[in-house]
CSV table of C-alpha atoms and ligand atoms in Angstrom, one decimal:
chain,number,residue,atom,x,y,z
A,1426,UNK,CA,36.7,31.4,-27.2
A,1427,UNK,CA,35.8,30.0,-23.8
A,1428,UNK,CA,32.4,28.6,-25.1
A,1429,UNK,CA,34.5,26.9,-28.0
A,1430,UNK,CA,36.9,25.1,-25.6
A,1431,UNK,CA,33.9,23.8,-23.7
A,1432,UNK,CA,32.4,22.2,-26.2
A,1433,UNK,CA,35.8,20.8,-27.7
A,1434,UNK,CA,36.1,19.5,-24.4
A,1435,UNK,CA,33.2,18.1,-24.3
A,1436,UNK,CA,33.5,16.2,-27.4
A,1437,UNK,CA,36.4,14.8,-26.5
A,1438,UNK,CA,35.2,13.0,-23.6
A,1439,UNK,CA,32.0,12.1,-25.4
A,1440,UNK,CA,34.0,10.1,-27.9
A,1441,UNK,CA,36.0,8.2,-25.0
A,1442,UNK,CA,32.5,7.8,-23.0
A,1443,UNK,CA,31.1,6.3,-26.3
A,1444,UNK,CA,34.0,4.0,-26.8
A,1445,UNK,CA,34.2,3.2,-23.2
A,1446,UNK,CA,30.5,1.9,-23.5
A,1447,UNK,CA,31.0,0.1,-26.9
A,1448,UNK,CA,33.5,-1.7,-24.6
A,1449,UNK,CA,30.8,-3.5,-22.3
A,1450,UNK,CA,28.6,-5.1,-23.6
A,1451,UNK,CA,26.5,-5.7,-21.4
A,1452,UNK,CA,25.5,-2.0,-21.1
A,1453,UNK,CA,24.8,-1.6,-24.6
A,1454,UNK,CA,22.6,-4.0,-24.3
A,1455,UNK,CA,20.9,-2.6,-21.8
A,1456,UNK,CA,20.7,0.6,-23.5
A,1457,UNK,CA,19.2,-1.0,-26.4
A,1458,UNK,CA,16.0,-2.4,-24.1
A,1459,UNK,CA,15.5,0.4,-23.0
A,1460,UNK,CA,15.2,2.4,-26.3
A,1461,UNK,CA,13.7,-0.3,-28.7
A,1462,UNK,CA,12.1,-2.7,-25.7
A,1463,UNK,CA,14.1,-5.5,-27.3
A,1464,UNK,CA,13.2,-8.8,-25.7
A,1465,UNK,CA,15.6,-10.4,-27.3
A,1466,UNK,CA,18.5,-8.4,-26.0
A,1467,UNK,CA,16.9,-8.4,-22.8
A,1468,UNK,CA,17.2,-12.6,-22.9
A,1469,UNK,CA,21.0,-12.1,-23.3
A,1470,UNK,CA,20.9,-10.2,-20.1
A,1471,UNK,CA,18.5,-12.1,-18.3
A,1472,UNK,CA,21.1,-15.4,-19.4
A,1473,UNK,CA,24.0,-13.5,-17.9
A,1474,UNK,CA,22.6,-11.4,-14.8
A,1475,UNK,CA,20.4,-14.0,-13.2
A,1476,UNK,CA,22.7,-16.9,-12.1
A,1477,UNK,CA,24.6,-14.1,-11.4
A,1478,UNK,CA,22.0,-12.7,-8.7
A,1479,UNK,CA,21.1,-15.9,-7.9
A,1480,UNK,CA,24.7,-16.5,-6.9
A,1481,UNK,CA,25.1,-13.3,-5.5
A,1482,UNK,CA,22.0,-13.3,-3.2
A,1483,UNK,CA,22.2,-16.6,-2.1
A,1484,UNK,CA,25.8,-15.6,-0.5
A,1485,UNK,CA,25.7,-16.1,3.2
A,1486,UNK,CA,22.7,-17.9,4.7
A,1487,UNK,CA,19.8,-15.5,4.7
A,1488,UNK,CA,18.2,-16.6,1.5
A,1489,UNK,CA,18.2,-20.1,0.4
A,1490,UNK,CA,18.0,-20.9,-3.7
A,1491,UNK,CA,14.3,-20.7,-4.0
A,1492,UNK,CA,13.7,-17.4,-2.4
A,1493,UNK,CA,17.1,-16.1,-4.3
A,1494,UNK,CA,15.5,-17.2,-7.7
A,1495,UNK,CA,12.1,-15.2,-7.0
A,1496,UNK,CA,14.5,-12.0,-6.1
A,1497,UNK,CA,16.7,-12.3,-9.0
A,1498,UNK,CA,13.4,-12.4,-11.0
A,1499,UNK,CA,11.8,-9.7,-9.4
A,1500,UNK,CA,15.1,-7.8,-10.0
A,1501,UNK,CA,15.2,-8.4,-13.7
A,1502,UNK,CA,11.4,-7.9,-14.2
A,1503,UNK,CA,12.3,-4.3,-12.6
A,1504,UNK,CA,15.3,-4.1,-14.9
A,1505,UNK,CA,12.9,-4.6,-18.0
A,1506,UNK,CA,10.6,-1.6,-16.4
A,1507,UNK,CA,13.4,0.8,-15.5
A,1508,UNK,CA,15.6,0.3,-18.8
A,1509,UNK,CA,15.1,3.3,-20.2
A,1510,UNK,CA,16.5,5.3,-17.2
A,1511,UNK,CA,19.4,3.4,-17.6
A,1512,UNK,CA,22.5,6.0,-18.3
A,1513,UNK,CA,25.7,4.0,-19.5
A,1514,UNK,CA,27.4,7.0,-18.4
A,1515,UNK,CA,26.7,7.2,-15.1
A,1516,UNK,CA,27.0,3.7,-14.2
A,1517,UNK,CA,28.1,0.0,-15.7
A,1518,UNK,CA,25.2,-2.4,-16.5
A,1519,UNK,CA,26.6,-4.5,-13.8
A,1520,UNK,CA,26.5,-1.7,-11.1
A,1521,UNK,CA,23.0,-0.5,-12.4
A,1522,UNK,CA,21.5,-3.9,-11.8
A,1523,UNK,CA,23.6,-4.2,-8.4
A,1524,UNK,CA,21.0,-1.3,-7.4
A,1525,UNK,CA,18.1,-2.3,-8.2
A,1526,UNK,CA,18.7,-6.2,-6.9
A,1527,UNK,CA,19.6,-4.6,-3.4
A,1528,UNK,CA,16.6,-2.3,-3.5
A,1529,UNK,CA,14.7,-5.4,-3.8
A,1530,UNK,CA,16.6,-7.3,-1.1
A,1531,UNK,CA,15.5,-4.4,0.9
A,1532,UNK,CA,11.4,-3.9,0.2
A,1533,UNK,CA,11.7,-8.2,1.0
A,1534,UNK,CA,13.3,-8.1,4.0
A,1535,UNK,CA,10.4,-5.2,4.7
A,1536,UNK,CA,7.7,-7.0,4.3
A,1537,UNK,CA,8.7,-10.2,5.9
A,1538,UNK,CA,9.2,-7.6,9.0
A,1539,UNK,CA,6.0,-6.6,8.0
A,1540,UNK,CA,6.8,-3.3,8.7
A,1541,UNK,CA,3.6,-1.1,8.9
A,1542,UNK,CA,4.6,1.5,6.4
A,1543,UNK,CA,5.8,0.9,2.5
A,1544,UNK,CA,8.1,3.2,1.9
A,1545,UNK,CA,10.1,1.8,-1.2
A,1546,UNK,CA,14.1,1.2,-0.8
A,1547,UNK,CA,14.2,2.7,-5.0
A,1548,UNK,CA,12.3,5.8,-3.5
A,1549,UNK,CA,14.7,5.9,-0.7
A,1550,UNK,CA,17.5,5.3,-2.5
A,1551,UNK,CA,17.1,7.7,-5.5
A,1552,UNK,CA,19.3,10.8,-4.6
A,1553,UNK,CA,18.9,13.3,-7.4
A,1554,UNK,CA,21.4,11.6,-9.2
A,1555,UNK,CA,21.3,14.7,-12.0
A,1556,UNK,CA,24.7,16.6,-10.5
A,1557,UNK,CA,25.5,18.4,-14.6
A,1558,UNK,CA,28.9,19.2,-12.8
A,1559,UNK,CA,30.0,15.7,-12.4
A,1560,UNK,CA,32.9,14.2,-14.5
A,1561,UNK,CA,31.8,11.0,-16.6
A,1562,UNK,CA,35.5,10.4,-17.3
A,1563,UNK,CA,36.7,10.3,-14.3
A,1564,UNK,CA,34.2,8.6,-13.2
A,1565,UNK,CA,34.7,5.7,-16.2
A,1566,UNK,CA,38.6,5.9,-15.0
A,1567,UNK,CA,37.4,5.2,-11.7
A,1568,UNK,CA,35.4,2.0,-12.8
A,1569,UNK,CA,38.2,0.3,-14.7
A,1570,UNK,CA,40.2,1.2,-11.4
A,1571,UNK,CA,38.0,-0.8,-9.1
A,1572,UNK,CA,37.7,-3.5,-11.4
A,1573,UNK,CA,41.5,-3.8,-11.7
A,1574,UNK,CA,42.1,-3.2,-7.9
A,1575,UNK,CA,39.3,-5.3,-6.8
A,1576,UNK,CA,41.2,-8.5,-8.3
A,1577,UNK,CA,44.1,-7.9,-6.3
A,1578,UNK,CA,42.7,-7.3,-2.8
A,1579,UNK,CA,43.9,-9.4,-0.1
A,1580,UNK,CA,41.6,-12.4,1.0
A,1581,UNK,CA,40.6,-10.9,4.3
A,1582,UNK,CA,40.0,-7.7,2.8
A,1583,UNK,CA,37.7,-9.2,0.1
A,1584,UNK,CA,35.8,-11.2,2.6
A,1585,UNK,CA,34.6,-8.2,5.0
A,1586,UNK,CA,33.5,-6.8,1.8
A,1587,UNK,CA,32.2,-9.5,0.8
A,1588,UNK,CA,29.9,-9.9,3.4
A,1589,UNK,CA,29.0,-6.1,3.7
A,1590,UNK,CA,27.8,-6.4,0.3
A,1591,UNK,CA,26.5,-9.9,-0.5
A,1592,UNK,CA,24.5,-9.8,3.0
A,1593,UNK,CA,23.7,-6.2,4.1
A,1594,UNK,CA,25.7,-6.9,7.4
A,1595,UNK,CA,26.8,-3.9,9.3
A,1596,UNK,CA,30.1,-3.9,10.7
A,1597,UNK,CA,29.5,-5.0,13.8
A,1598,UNK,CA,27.4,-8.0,12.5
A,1599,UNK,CA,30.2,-8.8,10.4
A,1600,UNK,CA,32.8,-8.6,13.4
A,1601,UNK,CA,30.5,-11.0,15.8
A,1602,UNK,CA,30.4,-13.3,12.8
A,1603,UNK,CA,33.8,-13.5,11.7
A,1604,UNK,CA,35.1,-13.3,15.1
A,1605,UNK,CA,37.1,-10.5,15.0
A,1606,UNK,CA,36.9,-7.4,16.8
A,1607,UNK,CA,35.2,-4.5,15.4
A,1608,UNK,CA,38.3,-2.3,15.3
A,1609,UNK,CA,40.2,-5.2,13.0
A,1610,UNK,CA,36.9,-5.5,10.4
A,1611,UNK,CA,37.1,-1.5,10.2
A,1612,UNK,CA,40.5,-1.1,9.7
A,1613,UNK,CA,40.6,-3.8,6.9
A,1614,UNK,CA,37.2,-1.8,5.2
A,1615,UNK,CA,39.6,0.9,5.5
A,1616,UNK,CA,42.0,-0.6,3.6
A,1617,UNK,CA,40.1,-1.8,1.0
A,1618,UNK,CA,38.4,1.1,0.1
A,1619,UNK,CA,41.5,3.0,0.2
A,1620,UNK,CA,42.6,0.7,-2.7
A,1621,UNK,CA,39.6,0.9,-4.1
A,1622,UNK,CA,40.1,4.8,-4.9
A,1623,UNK,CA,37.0,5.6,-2.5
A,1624,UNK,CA,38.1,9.2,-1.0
A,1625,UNK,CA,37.9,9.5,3.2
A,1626,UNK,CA,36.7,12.3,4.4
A,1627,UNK,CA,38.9,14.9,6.2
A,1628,UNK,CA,37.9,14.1,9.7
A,1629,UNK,CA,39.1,10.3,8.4
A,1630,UNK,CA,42.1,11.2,7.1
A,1631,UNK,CA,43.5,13.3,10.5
A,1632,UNK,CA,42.1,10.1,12.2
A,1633,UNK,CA,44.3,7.7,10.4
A,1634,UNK,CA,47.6,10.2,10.6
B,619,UNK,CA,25.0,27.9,-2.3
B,620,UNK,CA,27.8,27.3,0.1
B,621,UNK,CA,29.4,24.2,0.4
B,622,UNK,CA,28.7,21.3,2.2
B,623,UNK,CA,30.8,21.0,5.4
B,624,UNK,CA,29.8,18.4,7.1
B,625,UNK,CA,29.8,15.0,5.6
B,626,UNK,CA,28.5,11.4,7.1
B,627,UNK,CA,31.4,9.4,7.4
B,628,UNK,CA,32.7,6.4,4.6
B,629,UNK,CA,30.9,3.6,7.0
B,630,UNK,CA,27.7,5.0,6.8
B,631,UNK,CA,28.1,5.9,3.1
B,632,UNK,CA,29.2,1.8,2.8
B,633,UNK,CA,26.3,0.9,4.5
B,634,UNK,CA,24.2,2.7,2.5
B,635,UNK,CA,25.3,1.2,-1.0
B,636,UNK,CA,24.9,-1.7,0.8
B,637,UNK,CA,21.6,-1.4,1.8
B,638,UNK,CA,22.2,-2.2,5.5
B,639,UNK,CA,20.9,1.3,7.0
B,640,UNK,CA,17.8,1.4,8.4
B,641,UNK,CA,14.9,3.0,6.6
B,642,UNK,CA,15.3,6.5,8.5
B,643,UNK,CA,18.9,6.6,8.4
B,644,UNK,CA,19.1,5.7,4.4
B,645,UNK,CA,16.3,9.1,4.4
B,646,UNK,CA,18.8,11.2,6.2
B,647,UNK,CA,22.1,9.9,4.0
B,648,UNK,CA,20.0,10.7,0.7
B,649,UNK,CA,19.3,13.9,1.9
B,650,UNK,CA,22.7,14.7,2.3
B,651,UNK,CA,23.2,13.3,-0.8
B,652,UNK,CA,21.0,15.8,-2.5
B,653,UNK,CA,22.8,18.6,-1.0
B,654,UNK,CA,26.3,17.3,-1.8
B,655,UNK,CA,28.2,16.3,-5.1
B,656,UNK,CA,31.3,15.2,-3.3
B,657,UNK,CA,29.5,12.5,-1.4
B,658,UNK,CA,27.6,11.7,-4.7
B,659,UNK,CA,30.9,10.6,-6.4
B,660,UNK,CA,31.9,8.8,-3.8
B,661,UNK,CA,28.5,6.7,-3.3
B,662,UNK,CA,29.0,5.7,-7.0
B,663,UNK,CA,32.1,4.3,-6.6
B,664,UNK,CA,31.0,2.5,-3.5
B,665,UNK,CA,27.7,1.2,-6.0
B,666,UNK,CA,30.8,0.2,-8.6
B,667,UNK,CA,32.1,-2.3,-5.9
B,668,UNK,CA,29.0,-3.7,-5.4
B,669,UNK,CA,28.6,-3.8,-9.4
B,670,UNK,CA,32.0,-5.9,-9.7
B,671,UNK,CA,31.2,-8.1,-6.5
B,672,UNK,CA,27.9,-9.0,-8.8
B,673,UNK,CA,30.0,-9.3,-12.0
B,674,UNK,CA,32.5,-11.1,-10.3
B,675,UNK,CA,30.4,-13.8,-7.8
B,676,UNK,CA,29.9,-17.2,-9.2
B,677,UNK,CA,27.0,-17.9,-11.2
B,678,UNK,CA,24.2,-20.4,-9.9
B,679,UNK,CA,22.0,-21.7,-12.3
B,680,UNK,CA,18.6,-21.0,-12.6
B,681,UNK,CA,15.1,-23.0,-13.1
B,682,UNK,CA,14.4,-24.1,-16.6
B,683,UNK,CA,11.5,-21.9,-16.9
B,684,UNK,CA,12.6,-19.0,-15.0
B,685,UNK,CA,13.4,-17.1,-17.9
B,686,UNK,CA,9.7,-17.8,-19.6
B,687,UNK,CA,8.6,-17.1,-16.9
B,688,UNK,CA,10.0,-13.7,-16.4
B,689,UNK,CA,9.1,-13.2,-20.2
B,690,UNK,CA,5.5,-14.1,-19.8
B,691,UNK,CA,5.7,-11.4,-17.5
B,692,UNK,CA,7.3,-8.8,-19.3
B,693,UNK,CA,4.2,-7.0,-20.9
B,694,UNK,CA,1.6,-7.3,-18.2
B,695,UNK,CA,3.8,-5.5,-15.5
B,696,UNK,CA,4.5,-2.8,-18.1
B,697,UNK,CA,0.6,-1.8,-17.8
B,698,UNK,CA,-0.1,-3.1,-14.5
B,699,UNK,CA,2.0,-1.1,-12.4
B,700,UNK,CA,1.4,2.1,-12.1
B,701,UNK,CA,3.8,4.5,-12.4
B,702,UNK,CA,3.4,6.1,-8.7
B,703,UNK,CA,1.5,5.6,-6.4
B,704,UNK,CA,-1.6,8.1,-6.1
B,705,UNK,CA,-1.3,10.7,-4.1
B,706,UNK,CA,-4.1,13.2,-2.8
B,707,UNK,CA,-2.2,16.0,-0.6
B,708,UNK,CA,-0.8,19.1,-2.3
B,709,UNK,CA,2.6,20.0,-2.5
B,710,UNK,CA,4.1,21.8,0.6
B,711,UNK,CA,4.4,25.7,-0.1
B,712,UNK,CA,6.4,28.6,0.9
B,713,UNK,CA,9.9,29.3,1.6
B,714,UNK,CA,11.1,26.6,3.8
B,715,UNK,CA,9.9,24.2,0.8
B,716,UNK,CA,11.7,24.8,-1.6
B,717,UNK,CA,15.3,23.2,-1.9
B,718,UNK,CA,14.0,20.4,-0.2
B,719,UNK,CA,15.2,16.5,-1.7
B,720,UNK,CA,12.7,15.5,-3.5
B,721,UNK,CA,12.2,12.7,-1.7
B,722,UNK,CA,11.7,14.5,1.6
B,723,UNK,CA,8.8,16.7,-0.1
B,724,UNK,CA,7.3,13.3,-1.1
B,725,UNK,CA,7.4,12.2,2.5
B,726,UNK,CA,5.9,15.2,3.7
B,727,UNK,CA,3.3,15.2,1.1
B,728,UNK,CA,2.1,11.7,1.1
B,729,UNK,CA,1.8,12.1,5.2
B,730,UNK,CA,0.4,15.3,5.5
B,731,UNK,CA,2.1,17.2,7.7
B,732,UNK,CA,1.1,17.7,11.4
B,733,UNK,CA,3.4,20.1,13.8
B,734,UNK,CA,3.3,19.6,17.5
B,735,UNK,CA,4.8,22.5,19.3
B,736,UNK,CA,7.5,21.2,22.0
B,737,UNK,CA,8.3,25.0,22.8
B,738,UNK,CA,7.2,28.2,21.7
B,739,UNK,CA,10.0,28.3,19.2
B,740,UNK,CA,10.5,24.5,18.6
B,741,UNK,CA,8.0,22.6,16.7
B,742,UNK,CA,8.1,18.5,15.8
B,743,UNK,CA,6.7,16.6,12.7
B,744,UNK,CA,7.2,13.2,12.6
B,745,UNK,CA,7.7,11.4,9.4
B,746,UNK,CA,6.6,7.7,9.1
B,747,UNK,CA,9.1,5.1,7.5
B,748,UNK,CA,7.8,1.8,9.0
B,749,UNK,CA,10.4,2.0,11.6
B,750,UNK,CA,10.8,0.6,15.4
B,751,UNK,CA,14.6,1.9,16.2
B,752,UNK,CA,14.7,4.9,14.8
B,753,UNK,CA,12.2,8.1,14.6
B,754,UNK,CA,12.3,10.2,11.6
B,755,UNK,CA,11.4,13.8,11.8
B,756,UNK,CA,11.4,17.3,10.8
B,757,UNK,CA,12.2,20.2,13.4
B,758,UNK,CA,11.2,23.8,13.2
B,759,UNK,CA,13.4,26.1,15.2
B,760,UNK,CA,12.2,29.6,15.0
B,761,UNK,CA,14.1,32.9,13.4
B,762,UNK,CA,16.6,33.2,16.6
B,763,UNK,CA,14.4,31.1,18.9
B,764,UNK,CA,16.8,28.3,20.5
B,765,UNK,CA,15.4,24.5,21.0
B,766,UNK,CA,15.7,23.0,25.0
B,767,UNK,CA,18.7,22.1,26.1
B,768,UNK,CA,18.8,18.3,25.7
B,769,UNK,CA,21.2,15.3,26.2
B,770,UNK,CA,20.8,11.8,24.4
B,771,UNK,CA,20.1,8.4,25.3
B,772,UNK,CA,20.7,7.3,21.4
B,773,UNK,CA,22.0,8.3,18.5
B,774,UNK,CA,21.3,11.9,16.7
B,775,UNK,CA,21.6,12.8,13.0
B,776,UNK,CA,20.5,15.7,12.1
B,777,UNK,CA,20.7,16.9,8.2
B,778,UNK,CA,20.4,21.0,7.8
B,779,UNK,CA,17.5,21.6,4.9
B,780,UNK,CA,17.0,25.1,5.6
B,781,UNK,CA,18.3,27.9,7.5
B,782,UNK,CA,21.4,27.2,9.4
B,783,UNK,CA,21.1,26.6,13.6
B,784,UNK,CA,24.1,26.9,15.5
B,785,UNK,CA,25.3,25.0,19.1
B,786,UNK,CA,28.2,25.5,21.1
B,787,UNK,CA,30.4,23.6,18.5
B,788,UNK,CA,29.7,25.4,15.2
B,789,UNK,CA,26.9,26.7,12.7
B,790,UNK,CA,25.3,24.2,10.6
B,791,UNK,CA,24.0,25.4,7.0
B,792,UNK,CA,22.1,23.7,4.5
B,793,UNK,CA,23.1,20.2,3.3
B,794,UNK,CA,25.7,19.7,6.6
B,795,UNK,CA,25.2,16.1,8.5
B,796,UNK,CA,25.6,16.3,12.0
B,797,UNK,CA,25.8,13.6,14.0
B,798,UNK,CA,25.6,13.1,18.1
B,799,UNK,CA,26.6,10.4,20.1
B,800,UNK,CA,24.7,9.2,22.9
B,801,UNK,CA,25.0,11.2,26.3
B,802,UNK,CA,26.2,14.6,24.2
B,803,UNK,CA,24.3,17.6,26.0
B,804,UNK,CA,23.5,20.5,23.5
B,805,UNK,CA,21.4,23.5,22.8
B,806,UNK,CA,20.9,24.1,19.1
B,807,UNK,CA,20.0,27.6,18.5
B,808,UNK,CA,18.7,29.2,15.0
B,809,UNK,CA,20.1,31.5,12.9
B,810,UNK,CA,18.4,35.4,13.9
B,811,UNK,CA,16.8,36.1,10.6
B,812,UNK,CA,15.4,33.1,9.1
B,813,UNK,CA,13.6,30.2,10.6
B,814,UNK,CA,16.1,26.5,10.5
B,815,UNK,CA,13.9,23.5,9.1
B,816,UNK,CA,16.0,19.9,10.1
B,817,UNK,CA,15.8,16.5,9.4
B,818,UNK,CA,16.9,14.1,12.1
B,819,UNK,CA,16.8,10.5,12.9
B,820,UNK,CA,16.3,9.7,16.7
B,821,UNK,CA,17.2,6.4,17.9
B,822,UNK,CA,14.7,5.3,20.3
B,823,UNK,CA,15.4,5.3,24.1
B,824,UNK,CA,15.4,2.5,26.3
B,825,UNK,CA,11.2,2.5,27.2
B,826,UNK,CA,10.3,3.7,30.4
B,827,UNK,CA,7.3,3.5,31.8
B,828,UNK,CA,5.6,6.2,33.8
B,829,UNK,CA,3.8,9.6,32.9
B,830,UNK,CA,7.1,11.7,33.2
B,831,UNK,CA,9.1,9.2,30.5
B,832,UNK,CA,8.5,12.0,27.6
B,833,UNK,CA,10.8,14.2,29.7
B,834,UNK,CA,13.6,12.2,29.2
B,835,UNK,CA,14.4,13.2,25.2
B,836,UNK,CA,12.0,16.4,24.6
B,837,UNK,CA,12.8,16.0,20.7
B,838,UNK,CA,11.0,12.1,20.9
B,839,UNK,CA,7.7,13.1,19.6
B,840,UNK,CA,6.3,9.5,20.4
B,841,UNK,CA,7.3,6.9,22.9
B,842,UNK,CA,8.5,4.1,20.5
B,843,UNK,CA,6.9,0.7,21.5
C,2512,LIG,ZN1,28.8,15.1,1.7
């Protein structure tokens, strides 16, 4: 009885996970490089994703549009190599590549530091991502929810983000550059995340009471 | 397995997505990680907001050739890169090895590892990362022994991998992230039956100079430069 449930739940979600995914695109796409090694399909990504890594590594002044172009190319080269670890149920095509383009941001900014040891960021930043317990429809819910939430964030809230993400600034580099004191740039983070569906801890929570 | 009590905080889970931590500290958050579902779920999401930043940031157009260029590519990197790199030492065994993060055993395997005994029950490994801020290592407490009592110029994280050790504020078990502020005085002591294995991420002290300097954080296994 109990094993039937199980699986009827299980079937369930698959069929929302598979319509989910039919959904974008972009991650069946993906999907489809990585099990035929389609270089056509991977051209339709490479079109899409690289003027948008361009775009999104050239964001703040740390890269200008040369060394931007070699990253986003790097990145999809990587892409083209890794497709067949791709899981559209574990992440978006969008997010996946998100990954892998800050990995290489990281392992560049490395080696112009020429720092003495190669340890890669992708070694770093794998985390035994193979949890059987976790929920791939919440976790889809969850997407749509920041997608839909992330439109409506207020301006300031966007723009601490913004550079958190775009540039790999910590807070307090984001708080010297803004001008704002660090207190302001973390409450705002803290805001945006909370709208964002991104659960504090605890300790956190009894902070903010 | 019990659960996870101790988690890093959202900031430091943020920077990580980011990719703004520095090499040892992104080490001590993924082993966390590996230890902890709930912080898993939450570093996705964190991941998905970087996704829709991407899918949302305006496009600038690329070279021309960029793509043929990327194509031409395509099939030598396939065959050229190699899937890892080689490596020559065996895998750690015994006990204290084996719920490790993967990428932890990696670390300790592609260094070799090396103790250096601060105390007859506390012994120091350092693992390399490249790093100038921070020090990455692994301590060795023994069954019940207790590690000098110690205060710190910088910043502490420690990440629990086996055993448990406990210090005037709690016990720490497997997969628990502790972190210590500069100038915090403690004296972590482990569990009576089985030996406590840690990660932790030292930041540097201020350099001083002189042949007593080591005395100054007992845990520093080098003198940063
Ligand atoms: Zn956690």
């Amino acid at each position: 009885m109990i094993a039937a449930s199980n699986k009827m739940s299980f079937d369930a979600n698959k069929v929302v996970m598979l319509a989910e995914a039919r959904s974008d695109n972009w991650s069946q796409l993906l999907m489809k490089v990585g099990a035929d090694r389609d270089k056509a399909a991977f051209a339709v990504l490479f079109d899409h994703f690289a003027p948008l890594l361009k775009g999104f590594l050239m964001k703040g002044s740390a890269l200008g549009p040369e060394r931007a172009e070699e990253l986003a190319q790097e990145t999809m080269i990587k892409v083209w190599r890794k497709a067949d670890s791709f899981n559209a149920s574990k992440a978006s095509a969008s997010t996946w590549i998100y990954t892998i383009a800050r990995n290489c941001r990281i392992d560049w900014l490395r080696r112009e530091a020429k720092s003495s040891r190669d340890i890669e960021a992708e070694d770093i930043y794998d985390f035994g991502d193979e949890n059987p317990s976790f929920n791939s429809l919440v976790q889809m819910r969850n997407r749509d929810k920041i997608r839909e939430n992330l439109a409506f964030l207020p301006p300031e809230q966007l723009e601490v983000l913004a550079k958190i993400y775009f540039e790999g600034k910590t807070h307090s580099e984001v708080s010297l550059e803004l001008g704002l004191p660090l207190g302001t740039v973390k409450s705002r983070i803290r805001l945006a995340l909370n709208r964002l569906q991104v659960r504090m801890t605890a300790a956190e929570a009894r902070q903010d009471a | 397995m019990p659960e996870v009590r101790l988690h890093p905080n959202t900031d430091a889970l943020l920077d990580y997505s980011a990719g703004s931590l520095s090499p040892a500290q992104a080490v001590a958050i993924s082993a966390h990680l590996f230890y902890c579902p709930g912080c898993q779920a939450k570093t996705r999401t964190l991941n998905a907001i970087g996704g829709n930043l991407l899918a949302n940031t305006e496009a600038v157009s690329v070279a021309v050739d960029c793509l043929s260029d990327v194509m031409a590519q395509l099939d030598t990197v396939d065959t050229a890169l190699p899937e890892k790199r080689e490596i020559n030492n065996a895998a750690p065994q015994g006990d204290r090895w084996k719920n490790l993060p993967p990428l932890v055993k990696g670390l300790v395997r592609d260094s070799g590892i090396s103790w250096r005994h601060l105390s007859s029950s506390l012994r120091v490994a350092r693992l390399p990362v490249g790093e100038r801020r921070f020090e990455l290592a692994l301590h060795q407490i023994k069954a019940g022994g207790s590690a000098p009592a110690h205060d710190h110029r910088g910043l502490e994280i420690t990440v629990v991998l086996h055993g448990s050790f406990s210090d005037d504020e709690g016990v720490y078990h497997q997969g628990d992230y502790i972190t210590r502020e500069p100038g915090h005085i403690h004296t972590p002591v482990a569990t009576a039956n089985t030996e406590c294995v840690c990660l932790s991420v030292l930041e540097a002290p201020i350099r001083l100079v002189g042949r007593f300097s080591r005395l100054f954080n007992p845990f520093l296994s080098f003198m940063p430069v």
